[in-house]
């Protein structure tokens, strides 16, 4: 798998957002989603005084990135961990606070490109979808064993799929005849289950179902719900965080955490706001920033990206 065709999304903008916090000697930056190491390599190259801690739950990604980042030697520490384990990882490394944190959420290019992982609906593959293939349930097990009501809930909540009931009744009918194992059969079934009008909108009709299964299999939203506040907590005063998300559910979670951190929580009418009510974060982006048209033309995977940044402006009190 060649790394040259993997273009990190919104790379320059991420580096610029984090830059003011990473130019000091001894700064530590955490790449919570190492993947193929594109963002990590750029961070190490641009900030020669900084040290990198990078996390990934995918052992194959760690192996490939390890080769790529080897020239940076001791400056890069790669850890097999899910990003909500950030506090434990920093604790083990004896790093009390960090100056920068980057999240590039969603599926890495490598996982999409490796057919046998079952993330992509464009090619037939075993329905696996686990980012860490050493643990947890595969997508096939979810399809074959979850009660119908639970499947409907997942497709609606995580895939924003309006036709969830139709798709699930077709899945349940088919799995009784023969359990699901490969992606092509699922794609075929979704195509057949959807009404004509639903097939005419927005790309491959299986896209939303695959997204929903992937989020469920990897516990992505519950992990993110813990990870973003933990990352904000790990930031030193003056430290910065940048988060790239790829669908509205992720972006909404990030937005909520940042907005809560940037809010003044004082009861109305106080003449002077005590420090414990003052905002802990300053927002660095107005809403979510989008990739440029040129970038999308160069890298179609950038199209759904939304970038938000924030800076830690004071300690937590209480």
Coordinates of C-alpha atoms in Angstrom, one line a residue:
X1 CA 0.0 0.0 0.0
X2 CA 1.7 3.2 -1.1
X3 CA 1.6 6.1 1.3
X4 CA 2.2 8.7 -1.4
X5 CA -1.5 8.7 -2.4
X6 CA -2.7 9.3 1.1
X7 CA -3.1 13.1 1.4
X8 CA -3.9 14.2 5.0
X9 CA -7.1 16.2 5.1
X10 CA -6.9 20.0 5.7
X11 CA -3.2 19.4 6.7
X12 CA -2.0 23.0 6.4
X13 CA -4.9 24.4 8.3
X14 CA -4.5 21.9 11.2
X15 CA -0.8 22.8 11.4
X16 CA -1.5 26.5 11.4
X17 CA -4.2 26.2 14.1
X18 CA -1.8 24.3 16.4
X19 CA 1.3 26.3 15.6
X20 CA 1.3 29.0 18.3
X21 CA 1.3 26.3 21.0
X22 CA 3.9 24.0 19.4
X23 CA 6.8 26.3 18.6
X24 CA 8.2 26.3 22.2
X25 CA 11.0 23.8 22.9
X26 CA 9.7 20.8 24.8
X27 CA 6.1 21.1 23.5
X28 CA 4.3 17.8 23.4
X29 CA 1.6 17.2 20.7
X30 CA -0.7 14.2 20.7
X31 CA -2.0 12.7 17.4
X32 CA -5.0 10.8 18.7
X33 CA -5.7 9.1 15.3
X34 CA -2.3 8.2 13.9
X35 CA -3.5 6.2 10.8
X36 CA -0.8 6.2 8.2
X37 CA 1.0 9.0 10.0
X38 CA 0.5 11.8 7.5
X39 CA -0.5 14.4 10.1
X40 CA 2.1 13.1 12.5
X41 CA 5.0 13.3 10.1
X42 CA 4.0 16.9 9.2
X43 CA 3.8 17.9 12.9
X44 CA 7.3 16.5 13.5
X45 CA 8.7 18.2 10.4
X46 CA 7.1 21.6 11.0
X47 CA 7.8 21.7 14.8
X48 CA 11.4 20.5 15.2
X49 CA 11.4 21.2 19.0
X50 CA 8.2 19.3 19.6
X51 CA 7.7 15.7 20.8
X52 CA 4.9 13.6 19.4
X53 CA 2.7 11.0 21.2
X54 CA 0.5 9.1 18.7
X55 CA -2.3 6.7 19.3
X56 CA -4.0 4.1 17.1
X57 CA -6.1 1.1 17.9
X58 CA -5.1 -0.5 14.6
X59 CA -1.9 -2.6 14.9
X60 CA -1.3 -2.6 11.1
X61 CA -1.5 1.3 11.1
X62 CA 1.0 1.4 13.9
X63 CA 3.4 -0.8 12.0
X64 CA 3.3 1.2 8.8
X65 CA 3.5 4.6 10.6
X66 CA 6.4 3.3 12.7
X67 CA 8.4 2.8 9.5
X68 CA 7.4 6.2 8.2
X69 CA 8.3 8.0 11.4
X70 CA 11.4 6.0 12.2
X71 CA 13.7 8.9 11.0
X72 CA 12.4 11.0 13.9
X73 CA 13.7 8.5 16.4
X74 CA 13.0 9.4 20.1
X75 CA 10.8 12.4 19.2
X76 CA 7.9 10.0 18.2
X77 CA 6.2 7.7 20.7
X78 CA 3.6 5.4 19.1
X79 CA 1.0 3.7 21.4
X80 CA -1.5 1.0 20.7
X81 CA -4.6 2.5 22.3
X82 CA -8.1 3.9 21.6
X83 CA -8.2 7.6 21.9
X84 CA -10.4 7.7 25.0
X85 CA -7.5 6.0 26.8
X86 CA -5.5 9.3 26.4
X87 CA -5.3 10.1 30.2
X88 CA -3.8 6.6 31.0
X89 CA -1.4 6.8 28.1
X90 CA -0.1 10.2 29.2
X91 CA 0.1 9.0 32.8
X92 CA 2.2 6.0 31.8
X93 CA 4.5 8.2 29.8
X94 CA 4.9 10.7 32.7
X95 CA 3.5 13.6 30.6
X96 CA 1.3 15.7 32.9
X97 CA 0.1 18.2 30.3
X98 CA 0.3 18.6 26.5
X99 CA 0.5 21.7 24.3
X100 CA -1.4 20.3 21.3
X101 CA -3.9 17.6 20.4
X102 CA -5.1 16.6 16.9
X103 CA -8.0 14.2 16.1
X104 CA -8.7 13.1 12.5
X105 CA -11.8 11.0 13.1
X106 CA -13.5 8.4 10.8
X107 CA -11.9 5.6 9.0
X108 CA -8.3 5.8 7.8
X109 CA -7.5 5.6 4.1
X110 CA -5.7 2.4 4.8
X111 CA -8.7 0.7 6.3
X112 CA -10.9 1.8 3.4
X113 CA -8.3 0.7 0.8
X114 CA -7.6 -2.8 2.3
X115 CA -10.5 -4.8 0.8
X116 CA -10.4 -7.6 3.4
X117 CA -11.3 -5.2 6.2
X118 CA -14.9 -4.9 5.0
X119 CA -15.3 -1.1 5.5
X120 CA -15.9 -0.3 1.8
X121 CA -19.2 -1.0 0.2
X122 CA -17.7 -0.6 -3.3
X123 CA -16.0 -4.0 -3.2
X124 CA -17.0 -7.5 -1.9
X125 CA -15.2 -8.4 1.4
X126 CA -15.9 -10.1 4.7
X127 CA -18.1 -7.9 6.9
X128 CA -15.6 -7.1 9.6
X129 CA -15.2 -3.3 10.1
X130 CA -13.3 -3.6 13.4
X131 CA -10.5 -1.0 13.6
X132 CA -8.7 -3.2 16.1
X133 CA -9.1 -6.7 14.7
X134 CA -7.9 -8.3 17.9
X135 CA -11.0 -7.5 19.9
X136 CA -14.8 -7.1 19.8
X137 CA -17.7 -8.1 17.5
X138 CA -17.5 -7.9 13.7
X139 CA -20.2 -6.2 11.6
X140 CA -21.4 -9.6 10.5
X141 CA -22.0 -10.6 14.1
X142 CA -24.0 -7.4 14.7
X143 CA -26.1 -8.1 11.6
X144 CA -26.7 -11.7 12.4
X145 CA -27.4 -11.4 16.2
X146 CA -28.9 -8.0 17.1
X147 CA -32.7 -7.9 17.6
X148 CA -34.5 -6.1 14.8
X149 CA -35.4 -3.1 17.0
X150 CA -31.8 -2.6 18.0
X151 CA -30.7 -2.7 14.3
X152 CA -33.4 -0.1 13.4
X153 CA -32.1 2.2 16.2
X154 CA -28.5 1.9 15.0
X155 CA -29.3 2.6 11.4
X156 CA -31.4 5.6 12.4
X157 CA -29.1 7.1 15.0
X158 CA -25.7 6.4 13.4
X159 CA -26.6 6.3 9.7
X160 CA -29.4 8.8 9.7
X161 CA -31.1 6.3 7.5
X162 CA -34.8 7.1 6.9
X163 CA -35.5 3.7 5.4
X164 CA -34.1 1.8 8.4
X165 CA -37.3 -0.3 9.0
X166 CA -37.4 -1.5 5.4
X167 CA -33.7 -2.4 5.4
X168 CA -33.9 -4.2 8.7
X169 CA -36.9 -6.3 7.8
X170 CA -35.0 -7.4 4.7
X171 CA -31.9 -8.2 6.8
X172 CA -33.9 -10.2 9.3
X173 CA -35.7 -12.2 6.5
X174 CA -32.4 -12.9 4.8
X175 CA -30.3 -13.8 7.9
X176 CA -32.9 -16.4 8.8
X177 CA -32.2 -18.2 5.5
X178 CA -28.4 -17.8 5.8
X179 CA -26.2 -15.6 8.1
X180 CA -24.4 -12.6 6.5
X181 CA -20.7 -12.9 6.0
X182 CA -19.8 -10.6 3.0
X183 CA -20.5 -7.0 2.1
X184 CA -21.7 -7.6 -1.5
X185 CA -24.8 -9.4 -0.3
X186 CA -25.7 -6.7 2.1
X187 CA -25.2 -4.0 -0.6
X188 CA -27.4 -6.0 -2.9
X189 CA -30.1 -6.4 -0.3
X190 CA -30.1 -2.6 0.6
X191 CA -30.5 -1.8 -3.1
X192 CA -33.5 -4.1 -3.4
X193 CA -35.1 -2.9 -0.2
X194 CA -35.1 0.8 -1.0
X195 CA -37.9 2.5 -2.9
X196 CA -36.9 4.0 -6.2
X197 CA -36.9 7.6 -5.0
X198 CA -34.5 6.9 -2.1
X199 CA -32.0 5.4 -4.6
X200 CA -31.8 8.6 -6.6
X201 CA -30.3 10.7 -3.8
X202 CA -26.7 11.0 -2.5
X203 CA -24.3 8.3 -3.8
X204 CA -24.3 4.6 -2.9
X205 CA -27.5 3.6 -1.1
X206 CA -25.5 1.4 1.2
X207 CA -23.4 4.2 2.5
X208 CA -25.5 5.1 5.5
X209 CA -26.0 1.5 6.7
X210 CA -22.2 0.9 6.4
X211 CA -21.5 4.0 8.4
X212 CA -24.0 3.0 11.1
X213 CA -22.5 -0.5 11.4
X214 CA -18.9 0.8 11.6
X215 CA -19.8 3.3 14.4
X216 CA -21.6 0.5 16.3
X217 CA -18.8 -2.1 15.9
X218 CA -16.1 0.4 17.0
X219 CA -18.2 2.2 19.7
X220 CA -17.0 5.4 17.9
X221 CA -19.5 7.9 19.4
X222 CA -19.2 6.7 23.0
X223 CA -15.4 6.7 22.7
X224 CA -15.5 10.2 21.3
X225 CA -17.8 11.4 24.0
X226 CA -15.2 10.5 26.6
X227 CA -12.2 11.4 24.4
X228 CA -12.8 15.0 23.6
X229 CA -13.3 16.2 27.2
X230 CA -10.3 14.1 28.3
X231 CA -8.2 15.8 25.6
X232 CA -9.3 19.3 26.6
X233 CA -8.5 18.4 30.2
X234 CA -5.0 17.2 29.2
X235 CA -4.2 20.6 27.5
X236 CA -1.9 23.0 29.3
X237 CA -3.1 26.6 29.5
X238 CA -2.3 28.1 26.1
X239 CA -2.5 24.6 24.5
X240 CA -4.6 24.0 21.4
X241 CA -6.8 21.2 20.1
X242 CA -7.9 20.7 16.4
X243 CA -10.6 18.1 15.5
X244 CA -11.5 16.9 12.0
X245 CA -14.9 15.1 11.8
X246 CA -16.6 13.5 8.9
X247 CA -20.3 13.3 9.7
X248 CA -22.8 15.4 11.6
X249 CA -22.9 13.2 14.6
X250 CA -19.2 13.5 15.3
X251 CA -19.2 17.2 14.6
X252 CA -22.2 17.8 16.9
X253 CA -20.3 16.1 19.8
X254 CA -17.2 18.2 19.2
X255 CA -19.2 21.4 18.9
X256 CA -21.0 20.7 22.2
X257 CA -17.8 20.1 24.2
X258 CA -16.1 23.2 22.8
X259 CA -19.2 25.4 23.3
X260 CA -19.6 24.2 26.9
X261 CA -15.9 25.0 27.5
X262 CA -16.2 28.4 25.9
X263 CA -19.3 29.4 27.8
X264 CA -19.5 31.7 30.8
X265 CA -21.4 29.6 33.4
X266 CA -22.1 32.4 35.9
X267 CA -25.6 32.9 37.2
X268 CA -27.0 36.0 35.5
X269 CA -26.7 39.4 37.3
X270 CA -23.4 39.0 39.0
X271 CA -21.5 42.3 39.0
X272 CA -18.1 40.4 38.8
X273 CA -17.8 36.9 37.3
X274 CA -15.8 34.6 39.7
X275 CA -13.1 32.7 38.0
X276 CA -14.7 29.4 38.4
X277 CA -17.5 30.5 36.0
X278 CA -15.2 32.0 33.4
X279 CA -14.7 30.1 30.1
X280 CA -11.9 27.6 30.0
X281 CA -11.7 27.5 26.2
X282 CA -11.5 30.1 23.4
X283 CA -12.9 28.9 20.1
X284 CA -10.4 29.3 17.2
X285 CA -12.8 28.5 14.3
X286 CA -16.0 30.3 13.5
X287 CA -18.4 27.3 13.4
X288 CA -16.8 24.4 11.5
X289 CA -14.3 25.2 8.8
X290 CA -14.7 23.3 5.5
X291 CA -12.1 22.1 3.0
X292 CA -11.5 24.3 -0.1
X293 CA -12.8 23.3 -3.5
X294 CA -9.2 22.7 -4.7
X295 CA -8.6 20.3 -1.8
X296 CA -11.8 18.3 -2.5
X297 CA -10.8 18.1 -6.2
X298 CA -7.4 16.7 -5.1
X299 CA -8.7 14.4 -2.4
X300 CA -12.3 13.3 -2.6
X301 CA -12.2 12.0 1.0
X302 CA -11.8 15.5 2.2
X303 CA -15.3 16.5 1.0
X304 CA -17.4 15.8 4.2
X305 CA -14.6 17.1 6.6
X306 CA -15.4 19.7 9.3
X307 CA -12.6 21.3 11.3
X308 CA -13.0 22.9 14.7
X309 CA -10.3 24.3 16.9
X310 CA -10.1 25.6 20.5
X311 CA -7.5 27.0 22.9
X312 CA -7.3 26.3 26.6
X313 CA -7.3 29.7 28.4
X314 CA -7.4 28.8 32.0
X315 CA -7.1 26.0 34.6
X316 CA -10.2 24.1 35.7
X317 CA -11.3 25.0 39.2
X318 CA -13.2 22.7 41.4

